[in-house]
Coordinates of C-alpha atoms and ligand atoms in Angstrom, one line a residue:
M9 CA 215.4 29.5 137.8
S10 CA 213.7 26.9 135.7
D11 CA 212.9 23.7 137.6
K12 CA 214.9 20.5 137.1
Q13 CA 212.7 18.2 135.1
T14 CA 215.2 15.8 133.6
L15 CA 218.8 14.9 134.5
N16 CA 220.0 17.0 131.7
D17 CA 218.6 20.1 133.4
L18 CA 221.2 19.6 136.2
A19 CA 224.2 21.9 135.8
V20 CA 226.5 19.1 136.5
F21 CA 225.2 17.4 133.3
G22 CA 225.3 20.6 131.2
G23 CA 222.0 22.2 132.3
P24 CA 221.6 25.9 133.3
V25 CA 222.9 26.8 136.7
A26 CA 220.3 27.4 139.4
F27 CA 222.0 30.5 140.8
E28 CA 224.0 33.1 138.8
E29 CA 225.6 34.2 142.0
V30 CA 227.3 31.8 144.4
R31 CA 225.4 30.9 147.6
H32 CA 227.7 30.2 150.5
V33 CA 227.5 28.5 153.8
G34 CA 228.5 31.2 156.4
A35 CA 228.1 34.3 154.3
P36 CA 228.6 37.1 156.8
N37 CA 225.8 38.8 158.6
V38 CA 226.2 42.5 158.4
G39 CA 224.2 44.7 160.8
D40 CA 223.3 48.4 160.4
R41 CA 225.9 49.6 157.9
A42 CA 225.4 53.3 158.7
R43 CA 225.9 52.6 162.4
L44 CA 229.0 50.6 161.7
L45 CA 230.5 53.4 159.6
E46 CA 229.6 55.9 162.2
R47 CA 231.5 53.9 164.8
I48 CA 234.5 53.4 162.5
N49 CA 234.6 57.2 161.8
A50 CA 234.5 57.8 165.6
A51 CA 237.5 55.4 166.1
L52 CA 239.4 57.2 163.3
D53 CA 238.6 60.6 164.9
R54 CA 239.8 59.3 168.3
R55 CA 243.0 57.9 166.7
W56 CA 242.6 54.9 169.0
L57 CA 242.6 52.0 166.7
T58 CA 243.7 49.1 168.9
N59 CA 245.3 48.3 172.3
D60 CA 242.2 47.8 174.5
G61 CA 240.3 50.7 173.0
P62 CA 236.8 51.9 174.1
Y63 CA 235.0 49.7 171.6
V64 CA 236.8 46.6 172.7
Q65 CA 236.0 47.3 176.3
E66 CA 232.4 47.9 175.5
F67 CA 232.2 44.7 173.3
E68 CA 233.7 42.7 176.2
K69 CA 231.2 44.1 178.6
R70 CA 228.3 43.3 176.3
I71 CA 229.4 39.8 175.7
A72 CA 230.0 39.1 179.4
E73 CA 226.6 40.5 180.2
L74 CA 224.9 38.4 177.5
C75 CA 226.5 35.2 178.8
G76 CA 226.2 36.0 182.4
V77 CA 230.0 35.6 183.1
R78 CA 232.3 37.8 185.0
H79 CA 235.0 38.2 182.3
C80 CA 235.3 38.5 178.6
V81 CA 238.7 38.9 177.1
A82 CA 238.4 39.7 173.4
T83 CA 241.0 38.5 171.0
S84 CA 242.0 38.8 167.3
N85 CA 240.5 35.3 166.7
A86 CA 239.4 32.2 168.5
T87 CA 242.5 30.2 167.6
I88 CA 244.7 32.6 169.6
A89 CA 242.0 32.7 172.3
L90 CA 242.3 28.9 172.6
E91 CA 246.1 29.1 172.6
I92 CA 246.4 31.6 175.4
T93 CA 243.7 29.8 177.4
V94 CA 245.6 26.6 177.3
R95 CA 248.8 28.4 178.2
A96 CA 247.3 30.5 181.0
L97 CA 245.8 27.3 182.5
D98 CA 249.2 25.6 182.4
I99 CA 247.8 22.8 180.3
Q100 CA 250.5 20.5 179.1
G101 CA 251.2 17.0 177.9
E102 CA 248.1 15.5 176.4
V103 CA 244.6 17.0 175.9
I104 CA 241.5 15.0 175.0
I105 CA 239.5 16.6 172.2
P106 CA 237.0 15.4 169.6
S107 CA 238.3 14.8 166.1
M108 CA 234.9 16.0 164.9
T109 CA 235.9 19.7 165.1
F110 CA 237.5 22.5 163.0
I111 CA 241.2 21.9 162.8
A112 CA 242.0 25.0 165.0
T113 CA 241.0 23.0 168.1
A114 CA 243.8 20.6 167.5
H115 CA 246.3 23.1 166.1
A116 CA 246.0 25.3 169.2
L117 CA 247.5 22.4 171.1
Q118 CA 250.0 21.0 168.7
W119 CA 251.3 24.6 168.0
Q120 CA 252.6 24.7 171.5
G121 CA 253.9 21.2 171.8
I122 CA 250.8 19.6 173.4
T123 CA 249.5 16.4 172.1
P124 CA 245.8 16.4 171.0
V125 CA 244.3 13.0 171.8
F126 CA 241.3 12.4 169.6
C127 CA 238.2 11.0 171.2
D128 CA 235.0 9.8 169.5
V129 CA 231.7 11.7 169.7
D130 CA 228.5 10.1 170.8
A131 CA 226.0 9.1 168.1
E132 CA 223.3 11.5 169.3
S133 CA 224.8 14.8 170.2
F134 CA 227.9 14.4 168.0
T135 CA 229.9 16.0 170.8
L136 CA 232.6 14.4 172.9
D137 CA 231.5 11.0 174.2
A138 CA 232.1 11.2 177.9
D139 CA 232.0 7.4 178.2
R140 CA 235.0 7.1 175.9
I141 CA 237.2 9.6 177.5
E142 CA 238.3 7.6 180.6
E143 CA 240.1 5.0 178.4
L144 CA 242.2 7.8 176.9
V145 CA 243.4 9.4 180.1
T146 CA 247.1 8.8 180.9
P147 CA 249.4 10.3 183.5
R148 CA 250.3 12.9 180.8
T149 CA 246.7 14.1 180.4
S150 CA 246.0 17.5 181.8
A151 CA 242.8 18.7 180.2
I152 CA 239.7 18.1 178.1
I153 CA 238.5 20.5 175.4
G154 CA 234.8 19.9 174.5
V155 CA 233.4 21.4 171.4
H156 CA 229.8 22.7 171.2
L157 CA 229.5 21.5 167.6
W158 CA 227.2 23.6 165.4
G159 CA 226.0 25.3 168.5
R160 CA 224.6 22.1 170.1
S161 CA 226.2 22.0 173.5
C162 CA 228.4 19.2 174.8
R163 CA 227.2 17.0 177.7
I164 CA 228.5 19.6 180.0
D165 CA 227.5 17.9 183.2
K166 CA 229.1 14.6 182.4
L167 CA 232.3 16.2 181.1
T168 CA 232.7 18.5 184.1
D169 CA 232.1 15.6 186.5
L170 CA 234.7 13.5 184.8
A171 CA 237.2 16.4 184.7
Q172 CA 236.8 17.0 188.4
R173 CA 237.1 13.3 189.2
R174 CA 240.3 12.9 187.2
N175 CA 241.7 16.3 188.2
L176 CA 241.7 17.7 184.7
K177 CA 241.2 21.2 183.4
I178 CA 238.1 21.6 181.2
V179 CA 237.7 24.1 178.5
F180 CA 234.9 24.5 175.9
D181 CA 235.5 25.5 172.4
A182 CA 232.3 27.4 171.9
A183 CA 233.3 28.9 168.5
H184 CA 229.8 28.0 167.2
A185 CA 227.8 28.5 170.3
F186 CA 227.5 32.2 171.0
G187 CA 223.9 33.0 171.9
C188 CA 223.1 29.3 172.8
S189 CA 222.2 27.8 176.2
W190 CA 222.5 24.6 178.0
N191 CA 219.9 23.6 180.6
G192 CA 218.6 27.2 180.4
E193 CA 222.0 28.8 181.2
M194 CA 223.9 30.7 178.6
I195 CA 227.0 29.0 177.1
G196 CA 230.0 31.0 178.3
G197 CA 230.2 30.3 182.0
F198 CA 231.0 26.5 182.0
G199 CA 234.3 24.8 182.7
D200 CA 237.4 26.7 183.4
A201 CA 236.8 28.9 180.4
E202 CA 234.9 28.9 177.1
V203 CA 236.1 30.3 173.8
F204 CA 233.9 32.1 171.2
S205 CA 234.8 32.8 167.6
F206 CA 233.6 36.0 165.9
H207 CA 235.1 35.1 162.5
A208 CA 233.2 36.4 159.4
T209 CA 231.5 33.0 159.0
K210 CA 230.1 33.0 162.5
F211 CA 226.7 34.0 163.5
L212 CA 228.0 37.2 165.2
N213 CA 231.1 38.5 163.5
S214 CA 233.8 41.1 164.0
F215 CA 235.5 40.4 160.6
E216 CA 238.1 38.3 162.5
G217 CA 237.7 38.0 166.3
G218 CA 237.3 35.8 169.3
A219 CA 237.0 35.9 173.0
V220 CA 237.7 33.9 176.2
V221 CA 234.9 34.0 178.7
T222 CA 235.4 32.9 182.3
N223 CA 234.3 33.4 185.9
N224 CA 237.9 32.9 187.1
D225 CA 239.4 36.4 188.0
E226 CA 243.0 35.2 188.1
L227 CA 242.7 33.5 184.7
A228 CA 241.1 36.5 183.1
A229 CA 243.9 38.8 184.4
K230 CA 246.6 36.4 183.1
L231 CA 244.8 36.2 179.7
R232 CA 244.8 40.0 179.4
V233 CA 248.5 40.2 179.9
M234 CA 249.2 37.3 177.6
R235 CA 247.2 38.6 174.7
N236 CA 249.3 41.8 174.9
F237 CA 252.9 40.5 174.7
G238 CA 253.0 39.8 178.4
F239 CA 252.8 43.6 179.3
A240 CA 251.3 44.2 182.7
G241 CA 251.8 48.0 182.3
Y242 CA 254.1 50.3 180.4
D243 CA 257.6 48.8 180.0
N244 CA 256.6 46.0 182.4
V245 CA 256.7 42.5 180.8
V246 CA 255.9 39.9 183.3
S247 CA 255.4 36.7 181.2
V248 CA 255.8 35.4 177.7
G249 CA 252.9 36.7 175.6
T250 CA 251.7 37.1 172.1
N251 CA 249.7 39.6 170.1
G252 CA 246.1 38.5 170.4
K253 CA 244.4 41.9 170.6
M254 CA 241.2 42.7 169.0
S255 CA 241.2 46.0 167.0
E256 CA 238.7 48.8 167.3
V257 CA 237.3 48.2 163.8
S258 CA 236.6 44.6 164.7
A259 CA 234.9 45.6 168.0
A260 CA 232.9 48.2 166.1
M261 CA 231.6 45.4 163.8
G262 CA 230.9 43.2 166.8
L263 CA 229.0 45.9 168.6
T264 CA 227.0 46.7 165.5
G265 CA 226.2 43.0 165.0
L266 CA 225.0 42.7 168.6
E267 CA 222.4 45.3 167.9
S268 CA 220.9 43.0 165.2
L269 CA 221.3 39.8 167.1
D270 CA 217.6 39.0 167.5
E271 CA 217.1 39.6 163.8
F272 CA 220.0 37.3 162.8
I273 CA 218.5 34.6 165.1
A274 CA 215.0 35.0 163.7
V275 CA 216.2 34.7 160.1
N276 CA 218.4 31.6 160.9
S277 CA 215.5 30.0 162.8
R278 CA 213.1 30.7 159.9
N279 CA 215.6 29.3 157.4
Y280 CA 216.2 26.2 159.5
R281 CA 212.4 25.6 159.8
Q282 CA 211.9 26.0 156.1
Y283 CA 214.7 23.5 155.2
R284 CA 213.2 21.1 157.8
E285 CA 209.8 21.4 156.3
E286 CA 210.8 21.2 152.7
L287 CA 213.2 18.3 153.1
S288 CA 211.0 16.3 155.5
D289 CA 209.8 13.9 152.8
V290 CA 213.2 13.3 151.3
D291 CA 214.2 9.8 152.2
G292 CA 217.8 9.4 153.3
V293 CA 218.3 13.1 154.0
T294 CA 217.9 14.0 157.7
L295 CA 218.2 17.5 159.0
L296 CA 220.0 17.7 162.3
E297 CA 217.5 19.1 164.9
Y298 CA 218.1 21.8 167.5
D299 CA 216.4 21.6 170.9
D300 CA 214.0 24.5 170.8
A301 CA 213.7 24.4 174.5
E302 CA 217.2 25.9 174.6
K303 CA 218.4 29.2 173.2
Q304 CA 219.9 28.5 169.8
N305 CA 221.5 30.6 167.1
Y306 CA 220.5 28.2 164.4
Q307 CA 223.6 29.2 162.4
Y308 CA 224.2 25.8 160.8
V309 CA 221.7 23.8 158.7
V310 CA 223.3 20.4 158.8
L311 CA 222.0 17.5 156.6
L312 CA 223.0 13.9 157.1
V313 CA 223.0 12.0 153.9
D314 CA 222.5 8.2 154.2
D315 CA 223.7 7.0 150.8
Q316 CA 222.3 3.5 151.5
I317 CA 218.9 5.2 150.9
T318 CA 219.7 8.2 148.6
R319 CA 222.0 6.0 146.4
A320 CA 223.7 9.2 145.2
T321 CA 226.6 9.7 147.7
R322 CA 227.0 12.8 149.9
D323 CA 229.9 13.8 147.8
Q324 CA 228.0 13.5 144.6
L325 CA 225.2 15.6 146.0
M326 CA 227.8 18.2 147.1
D327 CA 229.4 18.2 143.6
L328 CA 226.0 18.5 142.0
L329 CA 225.1 21.5 144.3
W330 CA 228.4 23.2 143.6
A331 CA 227.7 22.9 139.9
E332 CA 224.5 24.9 140.6
N333 CA 226.6 27.5 142.5
V334 CA 225.5 26.3 145.9
R335 CA 228.6 25.8 147.9
A336 CA 227.4 23.1 150.3
R337 CA 230.1 22.1 152.8
R338 CA 231.4 18.9 154.5
Y339 CA 232.2 20.4 158.0
F340 CA 234.6 18.8 159.2
Y341 CA 235.6 16.2 156.6
P342 CA 237.7 14.1 156.9
G343 CA 238.1 14.7 160.7
C344 CA 241.1 16.2 162.3
H345 CA 242.7 12.8 162.8
R346 CA 242.9 12.3 159.1
M347 CA 244.6 15.7 158.5
Q348 CA 248.3 16.4 158.7
P349 CA 250.3 16.3 160.8
Y350 CA 247.9 14.3 163.0
D351 CA 247.3 11.4 160.6
S352 CA 251.1 10.7 160.5
L353 CA 251.9 11.6 164.1
Y354 CA 249.0 9.8 165.8
P355 CA 247.6 7.0 163.6
Q356 CA 244.3 5.9 165.1
P357 CA 243.5 2.3 165.9
A358 CA 240.6 1.0 163.8
G359 CA 237.2 1.5 165.4
R360 CA 238.4 4.1 167.9
L361 CA 236.6 6.9 166.1
R362 CA 233.7 4.9 164.7
V363 CA 231.0 7.5 165.0
T364 CA 233.2 10.3 163.7
E365 CA 234.3 8.2 160.7
R366 CA 230.7 7.6 159.8
L367 CA 229.6 11.2 160.5
V368 CA 232.2 12.8 158.3
Q369 CA 230.9 10.7 155.4
Q370 CA 227.3 11.9 155.9
V371 CA 227.5 15.6 156.8
L372 CA 226.5 18.3 154.3
L373 CA 225.9 21.9 155.4
V374 CA 223.7 24.1 153.2
P375 CA 223.6 27.9 152.9
T376 CA 221.6 29.9 155.5
G377 CA 221.9 33.3 157.1
T378 CA 220.7 36.7 156.2
T379 CA 221.9 36.5 152.6
I380 CA 219.8 33.5 151.7
S381 CA 216.2 34.1 150.7
S382 CA 213.2 31.8 151.2
Q383 CA 213.1 31.4 147.5
D384 CA 216.8 30.3 147.5
I385 CA 216.0 27.7 150.1
S386 CA 213.1 26.3 148.1
T387 CA 215.3 26.1 145.0
I388 CA 218.0 24.3 147.0
C389 CA 215.5 21.9 148.5
R390 CA 213.9 21.1 145.1
I391 CA 217.4 20.3 143.6
I392 CA 218.1 18.0 146.5
R393 CA 214.7 16.3 146.3
F394 CA 215.1 15.9 142.5
A395 CA 218.6 14.5 142.9
V396 CA 217.6 12.0 145.5
S397 CA 214.6 10.9 143.5
H398 CA 217.1 10.0 140.7
G399 CA 219.8 8.9 143.1
A400 CA 220.8 5.6 141.5
E401 CA 221.1 7.1 138.1
I402 CA 223.1 10.1 139.3
N403 CA 225.4 7.7 141.2
R404 CA 226.0 5.7 138.0
L405 CA 226.6 8.8 135.8
M406 CA 228.7 10.7 138.3
S407 CA 230.8 7.6 139.3
A408 CA 231.9 7.5 135.7
E409 CA 233.3 11.1 136.1
V410 CA 235.8 12.7 138.3
G411 CA 234.1 14.8 141.0
T412 CA 234.0 18.5 140.0
H413 CA 235.0 19.9 143.4
A414 CA 236.9 18.3 146.2
G415 CA 235.4 20.6 148.7
Ligands
LIG8 C1 235.1 24.7 166.4 C2 236.0 25.8 166.0 N1 237.1 26.1 166.8 C3 237.9 27.1 166.6 C4 237.8 27.9 165.4 C5 238.7 29.0 165.1 O1 238.1 30.2 165.1 P1 238.9 31.5 164.4 O2 238.7 31.4 163.0 O3 238.2 32.7 165.0 O4 240.3 31.4 164.8 C6 236.7 27.7 164.6 C7 236.6 28.5 163.4 O5 236.0 28.3 162.4 C8 235.8 26.6 164.8 O6 234.8 26.3 164.0

């Protein structure tokens, strides 16, 4: 790629694109392909493709061991894992969640007639602000769902204390946080249950997949029945259930990924450090830091763009990167509370989600993972640096146009 010397070198203004092939946030990690195909062949030979097969059982055992929890119940995705967890815990009425999360956290509740009550995040961890929860608790509140956003854990101690004090259930949406720790203990064993996602965009993936992890024996038994239509044995349906089973092919992918886990972490960590280094002198662009004292999966490289300083807005920077074939993302713009049906059903009083409202205007995720090279990162950082150094002019020129991509 030729470097950007003038504004006309930017693809958004007609210059050559930096990348012929699109660079994505969350391009899937694939482990040893030969090993994966071997496993898939063995599953085909066994003619055991789903319904609690040997790979699913092995995958569950490995996940439970890695997290130091008694039970792992693998599912077809994390959304259904959240849904059955909520149902198995008899959560009803209202549940307090952050608005700063992927929409599935809210949908898993609303889908079954439970009201998600959106709470702000604190300005440091960007996870549920424990000090703002109390004012949202009503007689209908039955639970709190904290989200370990981008793998950075919630204030688990504060949230757990509060839940105990107010007699609420507490679940953690740990979709981003497999392989991470809090206070030296692996995420997975906290609260009543935690939920992982193994979706293709996640650090460890099983194509589609999820899991509930818990130390509660009774809950785990209930979840196993619920994810399988309520069957407790042949011809014996004991409760309402759904189809939330993980397939053998998915478990084969998950098991194969687990064998490369250390490599995935090493690559992510290296990428994160390179972005941090190369963007350190770009005023107005702050890279969200991970606490290296904890175990981290470093799956998300999150930039916060302060447009008072960069002058070019976060959205302009995003559009400009998209034009270069860099699909930078605004996870999770505009916040669940601004999406439907929540915006119409539960309009938020001004100021209640102050930190969230600011954050969703600033966040920009950039590509990382095993498909992104060190050279790619340097190129992306150079584009960002160049754009910010011409921020005011870019703002003027791009304000005159309609944005190229809405995200
Ligand atoms: C915070 C959060 N919760 C839940 C989910 C849902 O996961 P899945 O796609 O496995 O259903 C996601 C997925 O991206 C997520 O980011």
